[in-house]
Coordinates of C-alpha atoms and ligand atoms in Angstrom, one line a residue:
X1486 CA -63.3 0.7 5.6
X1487 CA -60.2 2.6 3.9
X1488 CA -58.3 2.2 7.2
X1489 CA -59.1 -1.7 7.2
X1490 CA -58.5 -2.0 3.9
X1491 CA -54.8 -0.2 4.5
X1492 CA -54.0 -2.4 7.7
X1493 CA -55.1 -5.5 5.5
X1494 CA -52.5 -4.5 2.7
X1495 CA -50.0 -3.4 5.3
X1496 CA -50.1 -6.9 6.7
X1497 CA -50.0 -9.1 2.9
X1498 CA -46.9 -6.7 2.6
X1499 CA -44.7 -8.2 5.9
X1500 CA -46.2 -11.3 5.0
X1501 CA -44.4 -11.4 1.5
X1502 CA -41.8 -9.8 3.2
X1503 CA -41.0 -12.3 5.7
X1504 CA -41.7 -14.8 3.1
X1505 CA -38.7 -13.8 0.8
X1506 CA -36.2 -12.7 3.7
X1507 CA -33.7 -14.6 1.5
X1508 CA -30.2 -14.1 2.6
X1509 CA -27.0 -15.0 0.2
X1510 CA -24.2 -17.0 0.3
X1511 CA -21.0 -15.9 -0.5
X1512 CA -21.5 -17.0 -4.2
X1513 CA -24.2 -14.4 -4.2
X1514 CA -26.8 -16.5 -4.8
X1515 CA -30.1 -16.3 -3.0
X1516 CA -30.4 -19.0 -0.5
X1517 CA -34.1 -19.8 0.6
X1518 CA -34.1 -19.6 4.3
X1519 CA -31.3 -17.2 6.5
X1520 CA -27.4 -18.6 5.9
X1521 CA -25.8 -18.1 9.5
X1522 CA -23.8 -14.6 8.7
X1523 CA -21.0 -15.2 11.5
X1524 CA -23.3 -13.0 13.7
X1525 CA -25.0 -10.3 11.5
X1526 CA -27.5 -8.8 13.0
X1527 CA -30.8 -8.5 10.5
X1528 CA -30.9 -4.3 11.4
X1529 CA -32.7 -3.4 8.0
X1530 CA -35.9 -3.2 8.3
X1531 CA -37.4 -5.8 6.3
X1532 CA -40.0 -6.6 8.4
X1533 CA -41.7 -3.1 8.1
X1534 CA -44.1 -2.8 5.4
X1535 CA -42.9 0.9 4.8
X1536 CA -39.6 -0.1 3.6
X1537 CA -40.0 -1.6 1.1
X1538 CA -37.6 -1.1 -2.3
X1539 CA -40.6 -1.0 -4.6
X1540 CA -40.8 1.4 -7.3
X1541 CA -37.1 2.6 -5.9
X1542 CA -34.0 1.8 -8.2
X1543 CA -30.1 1.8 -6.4
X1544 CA -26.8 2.4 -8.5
X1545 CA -24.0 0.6 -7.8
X1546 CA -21.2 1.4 -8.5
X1547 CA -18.2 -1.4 -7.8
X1548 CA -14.4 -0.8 -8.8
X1549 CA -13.2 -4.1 -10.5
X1550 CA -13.7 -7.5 -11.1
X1551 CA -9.8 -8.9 -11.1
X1552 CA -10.5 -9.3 -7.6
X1553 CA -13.3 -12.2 -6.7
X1554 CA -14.5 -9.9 -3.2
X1555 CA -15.6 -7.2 -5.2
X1556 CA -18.2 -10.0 -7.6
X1557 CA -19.0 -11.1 -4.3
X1558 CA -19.9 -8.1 -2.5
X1559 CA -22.1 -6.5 -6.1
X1560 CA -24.2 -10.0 -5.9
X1561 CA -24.0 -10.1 -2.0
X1562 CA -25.5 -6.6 -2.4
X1563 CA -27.2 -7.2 -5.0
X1564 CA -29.3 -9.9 -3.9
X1565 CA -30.1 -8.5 -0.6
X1566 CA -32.0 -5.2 -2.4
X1567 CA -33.9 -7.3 -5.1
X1568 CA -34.9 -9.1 -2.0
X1569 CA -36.6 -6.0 -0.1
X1570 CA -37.9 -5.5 -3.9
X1571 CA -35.8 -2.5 -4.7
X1572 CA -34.5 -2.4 -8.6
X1573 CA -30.8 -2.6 -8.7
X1574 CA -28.1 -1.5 -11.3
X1575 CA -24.7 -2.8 -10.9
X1576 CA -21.7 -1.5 -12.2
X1577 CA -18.3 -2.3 -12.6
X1578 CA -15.4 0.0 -13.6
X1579 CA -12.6 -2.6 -14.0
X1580 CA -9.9 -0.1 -11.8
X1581 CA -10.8 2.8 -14.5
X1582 CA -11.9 5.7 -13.0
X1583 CA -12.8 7.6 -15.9
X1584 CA -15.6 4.3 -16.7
X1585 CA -16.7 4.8 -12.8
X1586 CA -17.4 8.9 -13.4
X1587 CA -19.2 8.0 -16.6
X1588 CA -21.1 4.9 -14.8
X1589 CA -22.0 6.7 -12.2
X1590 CA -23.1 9.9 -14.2
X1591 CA -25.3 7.8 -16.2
X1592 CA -26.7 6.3 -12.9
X1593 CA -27.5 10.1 -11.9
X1594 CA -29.2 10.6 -15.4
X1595 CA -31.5 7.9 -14.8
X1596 CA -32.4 9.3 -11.5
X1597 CA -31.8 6.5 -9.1
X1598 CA -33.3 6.6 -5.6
X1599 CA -29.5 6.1 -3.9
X1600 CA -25.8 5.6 -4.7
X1601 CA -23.8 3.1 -3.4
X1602 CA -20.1 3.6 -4.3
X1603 CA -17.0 1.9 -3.6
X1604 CA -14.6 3.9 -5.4
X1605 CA -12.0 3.2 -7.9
X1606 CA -10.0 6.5 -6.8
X1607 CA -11.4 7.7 -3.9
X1608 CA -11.0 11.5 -3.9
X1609 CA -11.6 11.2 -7.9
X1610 CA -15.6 11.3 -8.0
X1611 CA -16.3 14.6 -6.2
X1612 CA -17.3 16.2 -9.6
X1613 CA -20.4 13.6 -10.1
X1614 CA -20.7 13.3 -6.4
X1615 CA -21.8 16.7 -6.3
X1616 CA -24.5 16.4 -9.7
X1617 CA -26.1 13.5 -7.5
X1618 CA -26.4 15.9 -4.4
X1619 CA -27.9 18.8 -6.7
X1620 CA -30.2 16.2 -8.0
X1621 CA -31.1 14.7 -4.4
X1622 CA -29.3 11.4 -4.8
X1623 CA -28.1 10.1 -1.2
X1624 CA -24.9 8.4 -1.6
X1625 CA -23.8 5.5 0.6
X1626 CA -19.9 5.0 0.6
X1627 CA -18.9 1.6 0.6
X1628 CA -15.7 -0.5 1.9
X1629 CA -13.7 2.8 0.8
X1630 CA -14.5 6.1 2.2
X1631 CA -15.3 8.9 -0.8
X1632 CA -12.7 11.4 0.2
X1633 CA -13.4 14.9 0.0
X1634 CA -17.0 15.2 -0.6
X1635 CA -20.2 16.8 1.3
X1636 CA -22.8 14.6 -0.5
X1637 CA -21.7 11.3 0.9
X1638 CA -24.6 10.6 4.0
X1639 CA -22.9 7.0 5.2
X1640 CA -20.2 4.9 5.1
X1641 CA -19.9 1.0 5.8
X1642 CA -16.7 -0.3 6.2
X1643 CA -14.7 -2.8 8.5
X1644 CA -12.5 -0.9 11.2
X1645 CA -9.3 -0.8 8.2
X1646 CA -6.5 0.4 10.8
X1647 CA -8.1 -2.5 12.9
X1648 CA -7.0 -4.7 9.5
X1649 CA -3.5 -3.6 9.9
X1650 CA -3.2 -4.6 13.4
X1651 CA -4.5 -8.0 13.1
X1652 CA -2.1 -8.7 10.6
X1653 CA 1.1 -7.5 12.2
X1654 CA -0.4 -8.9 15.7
X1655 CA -0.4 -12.1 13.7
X1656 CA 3.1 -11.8 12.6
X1657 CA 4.3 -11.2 16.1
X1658 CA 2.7 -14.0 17.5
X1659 CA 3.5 -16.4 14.7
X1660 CA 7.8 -15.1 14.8
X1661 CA 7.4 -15.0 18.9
X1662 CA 8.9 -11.6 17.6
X1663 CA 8.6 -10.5 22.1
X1664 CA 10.9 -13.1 22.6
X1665 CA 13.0 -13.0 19.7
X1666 CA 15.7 -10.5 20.4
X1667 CA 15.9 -12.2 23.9
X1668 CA 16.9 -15.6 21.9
X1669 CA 19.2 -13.8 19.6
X1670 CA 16.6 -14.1 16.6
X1671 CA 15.9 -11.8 13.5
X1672 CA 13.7 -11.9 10.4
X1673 CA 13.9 -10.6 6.9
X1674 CA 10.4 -8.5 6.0
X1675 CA 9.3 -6.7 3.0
X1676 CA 6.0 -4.9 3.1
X1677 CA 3.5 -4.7 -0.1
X1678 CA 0.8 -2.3 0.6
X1679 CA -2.9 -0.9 -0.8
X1680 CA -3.5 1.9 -2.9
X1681 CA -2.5 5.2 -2.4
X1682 CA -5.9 6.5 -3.5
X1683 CA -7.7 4.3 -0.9
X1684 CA -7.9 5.2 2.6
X1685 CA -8.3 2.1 3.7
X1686 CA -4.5 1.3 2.8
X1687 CA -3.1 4.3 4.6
X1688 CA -5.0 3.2 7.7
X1689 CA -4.1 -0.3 7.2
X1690 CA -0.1 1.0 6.7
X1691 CA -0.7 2.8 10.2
X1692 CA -2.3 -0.6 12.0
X1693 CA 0.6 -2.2 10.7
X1694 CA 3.5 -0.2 11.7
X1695 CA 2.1 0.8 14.8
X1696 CA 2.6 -2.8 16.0
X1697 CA 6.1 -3.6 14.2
X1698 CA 8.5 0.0 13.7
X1699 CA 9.3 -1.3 17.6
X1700 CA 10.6 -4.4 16.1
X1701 CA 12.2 -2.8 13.0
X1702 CA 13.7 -0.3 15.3
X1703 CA 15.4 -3.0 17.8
X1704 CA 16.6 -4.9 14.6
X1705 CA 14.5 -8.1 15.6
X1706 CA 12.9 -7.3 12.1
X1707 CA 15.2 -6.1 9.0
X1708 CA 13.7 -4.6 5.8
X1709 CA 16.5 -5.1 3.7
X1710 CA 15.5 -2.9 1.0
X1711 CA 14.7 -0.3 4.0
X1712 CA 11.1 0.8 2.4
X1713 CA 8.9 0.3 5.0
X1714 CA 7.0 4.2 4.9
X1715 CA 3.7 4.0 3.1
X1716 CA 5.0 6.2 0.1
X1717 CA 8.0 3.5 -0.4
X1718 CA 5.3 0.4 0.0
X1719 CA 1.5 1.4 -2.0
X1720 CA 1.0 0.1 -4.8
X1721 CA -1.5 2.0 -7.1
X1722 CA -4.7 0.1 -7.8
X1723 CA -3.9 -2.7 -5.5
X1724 CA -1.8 -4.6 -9.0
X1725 CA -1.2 -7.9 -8.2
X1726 CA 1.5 -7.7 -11.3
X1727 CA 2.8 -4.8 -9.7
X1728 CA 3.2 -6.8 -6.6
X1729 CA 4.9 -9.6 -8.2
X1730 CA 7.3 -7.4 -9.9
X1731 CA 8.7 -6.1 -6.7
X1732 CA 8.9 -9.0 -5.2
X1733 CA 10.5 -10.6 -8.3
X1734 CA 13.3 -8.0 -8.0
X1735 CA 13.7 -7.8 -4.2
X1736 CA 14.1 -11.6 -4.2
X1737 CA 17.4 -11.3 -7.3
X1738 CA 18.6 -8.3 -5.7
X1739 CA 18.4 -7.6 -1.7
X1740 CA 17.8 -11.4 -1.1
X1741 CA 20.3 -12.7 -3.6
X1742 CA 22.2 -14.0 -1.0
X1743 CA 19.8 -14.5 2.3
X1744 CA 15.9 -15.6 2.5
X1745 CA 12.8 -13.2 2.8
X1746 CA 11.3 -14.6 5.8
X1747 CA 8.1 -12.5 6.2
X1748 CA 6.2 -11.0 3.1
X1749 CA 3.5 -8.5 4.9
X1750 CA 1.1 -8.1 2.0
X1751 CA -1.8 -5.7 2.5
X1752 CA -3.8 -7.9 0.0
X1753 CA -4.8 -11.7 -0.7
X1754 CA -3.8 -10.8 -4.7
X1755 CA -0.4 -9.3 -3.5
X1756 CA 0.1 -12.6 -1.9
X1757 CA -0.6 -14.5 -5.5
X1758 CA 1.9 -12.9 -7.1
X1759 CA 4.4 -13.1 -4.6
X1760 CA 3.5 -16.8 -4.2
X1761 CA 4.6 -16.4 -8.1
X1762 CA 8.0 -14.3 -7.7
X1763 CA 8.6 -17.2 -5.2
X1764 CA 8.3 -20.2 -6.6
X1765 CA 9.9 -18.5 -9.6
X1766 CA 13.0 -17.9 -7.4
X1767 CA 13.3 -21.8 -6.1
X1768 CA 11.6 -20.8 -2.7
X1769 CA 10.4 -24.2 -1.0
X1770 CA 8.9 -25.9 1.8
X1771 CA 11.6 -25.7 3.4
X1772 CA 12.5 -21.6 3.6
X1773 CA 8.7 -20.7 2.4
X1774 CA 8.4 -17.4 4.3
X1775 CA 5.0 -15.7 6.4
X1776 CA 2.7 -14.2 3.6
X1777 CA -0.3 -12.3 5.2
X1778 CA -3.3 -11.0 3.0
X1779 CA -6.8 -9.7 3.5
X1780 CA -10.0 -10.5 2.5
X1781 CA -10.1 -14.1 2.6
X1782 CA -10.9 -15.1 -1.0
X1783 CA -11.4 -18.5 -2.1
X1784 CA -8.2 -18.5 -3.7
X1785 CA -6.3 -17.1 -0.9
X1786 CA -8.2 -20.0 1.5
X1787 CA -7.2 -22.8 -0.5
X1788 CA -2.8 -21.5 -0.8
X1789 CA -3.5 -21.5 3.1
X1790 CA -4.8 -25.3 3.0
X1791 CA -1.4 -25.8 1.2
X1792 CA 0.7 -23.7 2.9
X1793 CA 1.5 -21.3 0.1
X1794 CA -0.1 -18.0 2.1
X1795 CA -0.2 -18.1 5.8
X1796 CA -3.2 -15.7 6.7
X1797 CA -5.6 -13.6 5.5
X1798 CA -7.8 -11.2 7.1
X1799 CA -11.8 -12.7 6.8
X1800 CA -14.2 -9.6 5.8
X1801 CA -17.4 -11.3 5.4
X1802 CA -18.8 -9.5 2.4
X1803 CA -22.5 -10.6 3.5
X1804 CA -22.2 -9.0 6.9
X1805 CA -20.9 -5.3 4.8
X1806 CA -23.8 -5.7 2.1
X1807 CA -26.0 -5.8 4.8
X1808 CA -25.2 -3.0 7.0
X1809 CA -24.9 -0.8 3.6
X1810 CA -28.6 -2.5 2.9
X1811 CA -29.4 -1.0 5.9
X1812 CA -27.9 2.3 5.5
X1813 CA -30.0 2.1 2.0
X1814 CA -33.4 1.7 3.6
X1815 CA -32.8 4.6 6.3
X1816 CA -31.7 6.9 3.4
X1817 CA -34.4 6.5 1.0
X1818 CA -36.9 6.5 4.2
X1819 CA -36.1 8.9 6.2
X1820 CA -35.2 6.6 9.1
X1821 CA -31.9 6.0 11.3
X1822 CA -29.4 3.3 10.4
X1823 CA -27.2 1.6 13.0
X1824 CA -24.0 3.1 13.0
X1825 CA -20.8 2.7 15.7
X1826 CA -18.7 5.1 14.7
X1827 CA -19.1 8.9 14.2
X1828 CA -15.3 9.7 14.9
X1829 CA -12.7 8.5 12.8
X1830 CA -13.9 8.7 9.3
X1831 CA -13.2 12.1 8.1
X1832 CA -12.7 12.4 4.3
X1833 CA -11.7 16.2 4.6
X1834 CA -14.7 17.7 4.3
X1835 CA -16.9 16.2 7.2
X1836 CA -16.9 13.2 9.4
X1837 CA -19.1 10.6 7.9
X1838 CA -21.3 8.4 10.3
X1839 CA -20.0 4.4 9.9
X1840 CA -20.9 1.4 10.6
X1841 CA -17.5 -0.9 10.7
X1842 CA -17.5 -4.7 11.1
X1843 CA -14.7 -6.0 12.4
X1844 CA -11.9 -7.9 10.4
X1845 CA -11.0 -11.7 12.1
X1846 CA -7.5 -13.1 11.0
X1847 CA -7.9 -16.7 9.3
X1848 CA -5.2 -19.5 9.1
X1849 CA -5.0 -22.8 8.7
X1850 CA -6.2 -23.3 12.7
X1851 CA -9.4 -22.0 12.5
X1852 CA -10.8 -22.0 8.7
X1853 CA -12.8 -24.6 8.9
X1854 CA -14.8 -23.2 12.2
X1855 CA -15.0 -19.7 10.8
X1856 CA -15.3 -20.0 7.0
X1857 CA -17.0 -23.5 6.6
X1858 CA -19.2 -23.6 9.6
X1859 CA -19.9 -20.0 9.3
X1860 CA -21.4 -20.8 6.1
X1861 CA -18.7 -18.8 3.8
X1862 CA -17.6 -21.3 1.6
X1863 CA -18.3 -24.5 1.6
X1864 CA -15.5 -27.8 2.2
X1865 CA -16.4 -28.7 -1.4
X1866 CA -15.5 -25.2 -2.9
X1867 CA -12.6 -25.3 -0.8
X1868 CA -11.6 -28.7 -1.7
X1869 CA -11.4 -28.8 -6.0
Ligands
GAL1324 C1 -9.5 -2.2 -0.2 C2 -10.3 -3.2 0.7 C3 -9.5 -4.5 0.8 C4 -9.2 -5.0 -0.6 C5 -8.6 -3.9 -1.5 C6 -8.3 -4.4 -2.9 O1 -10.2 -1.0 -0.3 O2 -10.4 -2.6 2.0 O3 -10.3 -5.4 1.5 O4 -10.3 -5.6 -1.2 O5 -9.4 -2.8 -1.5 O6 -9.5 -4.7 -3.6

């Protein structure tokens, strides 16, 4: 009779389950029904009674909110937990990283079942990191690896040296840059890149020049103000001020007299504010150089409808909050998330297993088949 009465309840639970597999769109709100996810698998679990969030609380803790992925990926995130019925708190530490310790310590206080972090400084939390291992809090890194830790068990990313690639692939395909030198062609480039506390950035820097030192070295591309390394090029906390600054002063000094024809920003906010510095300096239509980006904001999407940014890389935040979901359920049960890489992500201290989605460039070709028919924003959204 107890058995039945288990297998009966077991059964009422998937039921209710399947019942609110909600998924969310990329405003974070819960959408009734599944959104198509450009392709994500639905790997977590929800289906099976005995993983259920509830009772279990997750911490989030997110870096800022000056940057619209970052409110998209805590609701993505957000919504997808309360869905499996898990309690969440969800934190922002608006680029401070003394506010992240303290959220994060206070998530530790309150005992939460798992940590989800993407840092503001990466190699910054270790102290806290290690209170929430003593106190047998798994910690999920997320979109930033937690550098120089033991407690962290998983990390979900998208491949971030893959994200450099793409973009400097796209800027040799765009500037015919193979053919170039053959036609007696050059181009003016100036390179804004991520934070120095963020691995991603370093790997992006290496994606980037792997594919374009060849050019700088032939002359087919010239950095005029010659900082190309990724010491000369980060900028700290991803500032899209910062950004604009540089750019404002590269423009009235090293391209006084001659155009920047390529801007390769690591970043869709490094691309605002050198859409700023350039419209400030009387750039046009008519000499409006390259401007890459990544992450494929709103904002970002709609300068590429009007040809103020030429690309962005498209990290659909819906695909990452799921695969951390995932790696959320396997933690706080005991079971095996999907990962696909267990080599490359070592933060110094051990080699934490990933799961990386992989980063799509987006122009003005082919946004409407990936970001409006993939059901990330929506023609209206990207038309006001
Ligand atoms: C990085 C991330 C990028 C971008 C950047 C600034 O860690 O990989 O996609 O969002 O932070 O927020």
């Amino acid at each position: 009779m107890k058995k039945l009465l288990s297998i009966v309840l077991a059964l009422v639970m998937v039921l209710a389950l399947v019942a609110c597999g909600n998924t969310t769109n990329n405003n974070g709100t819960v959408d009734n029904g599944t959104v198509d996810n450009g392709g994500a698998s639905s790997n977590d679990g929800s289906s099976d009674a005995e993983q259920t969030g509830a009772g279990k609380t997750v911490g989030i803790a997110m870096p800022t909110q000056s940057s619209e992925r970052w409110i998209n990926d805590g609701a993505n995130m957000k919504a997808q937990l309360e869905a499996l019925g898990y309690e969440v708190v969800l934190q922002y530490a608006e680029d401070d990283v003394q506010m992240q310790v303290s959220q994060i310590e206070n998530m530790v206080a309150q005992m939460v079942d798992c940590l989800v972090i993407a840092a503001v400084d990466s190699g910054a939390l270790t102290a806290v990191e290690a209170q929430a291992k003593a106190a047998g809090i798994p910690i999920i890194a997320y979109d930033r690896l937690l550098m120089d830790t033991d407690a962290v068990s998983y990390y979900a990313s998208f491949d971030n040296k893959g994200v450099g690639t793409a973009i400097a692939n796209y800027i040799v395909e765009a500037k015919d840059l193979e053919n170039a030198e053959a036609n007696g062609e050059s181009y003016t480039i100036e390179f804004f890149m991520g934070s120095p506390d963020d691995n991603n950035a370093v790997l992006l820097h290496q994606g980037i020049m792997e594919v374009l030192q060849p050019y700088l070295d032939s002359g087919v591309l010239v950095c005029k103000t010659g900082r190309t390394s990724f010491d000369e090029t980060c900028i700290l906390r991803w500032s899209q001020e910062t950004a604009q600054q540089w750019c404002e002063n590269y423009l009235s000094g090293f391209y006084a007299d001659e155009d920047l024809d390529i801007v390769c920003s690591a970043f869709d906010g490094f691309a605002y504010g050198c859409r700023s510095a350039l419209e400030a300096a009387g750039y046009t239509d008519a000499n409006w150089p390259l401007i890459t980006g990544q992450d494929a904001e709103l904002m970002a999407v709609k300068n590429i409808i009007s040809g103020k940014q030429t690309m962005s890389i498209y990290k659909d935040t819906r695909l990452l909050a799921e695969k951390c979901v995932t790696m959320v359920n396997a933690v706080i049960n005991g079971t095996e998330p999907e990962i696909n890489d267990t080599t490359t992500y070592d933060n110094n201290v051990l080699v934490v297993p990933s799961y990386l989605c992989t980063p799509v460039a987006v122009d003005a070709g082919n946004y409407e088949e990936l970001l409006i028919d993939g059901g990330y924003y929506t023609a209206e959204q990207l038309a006001e």
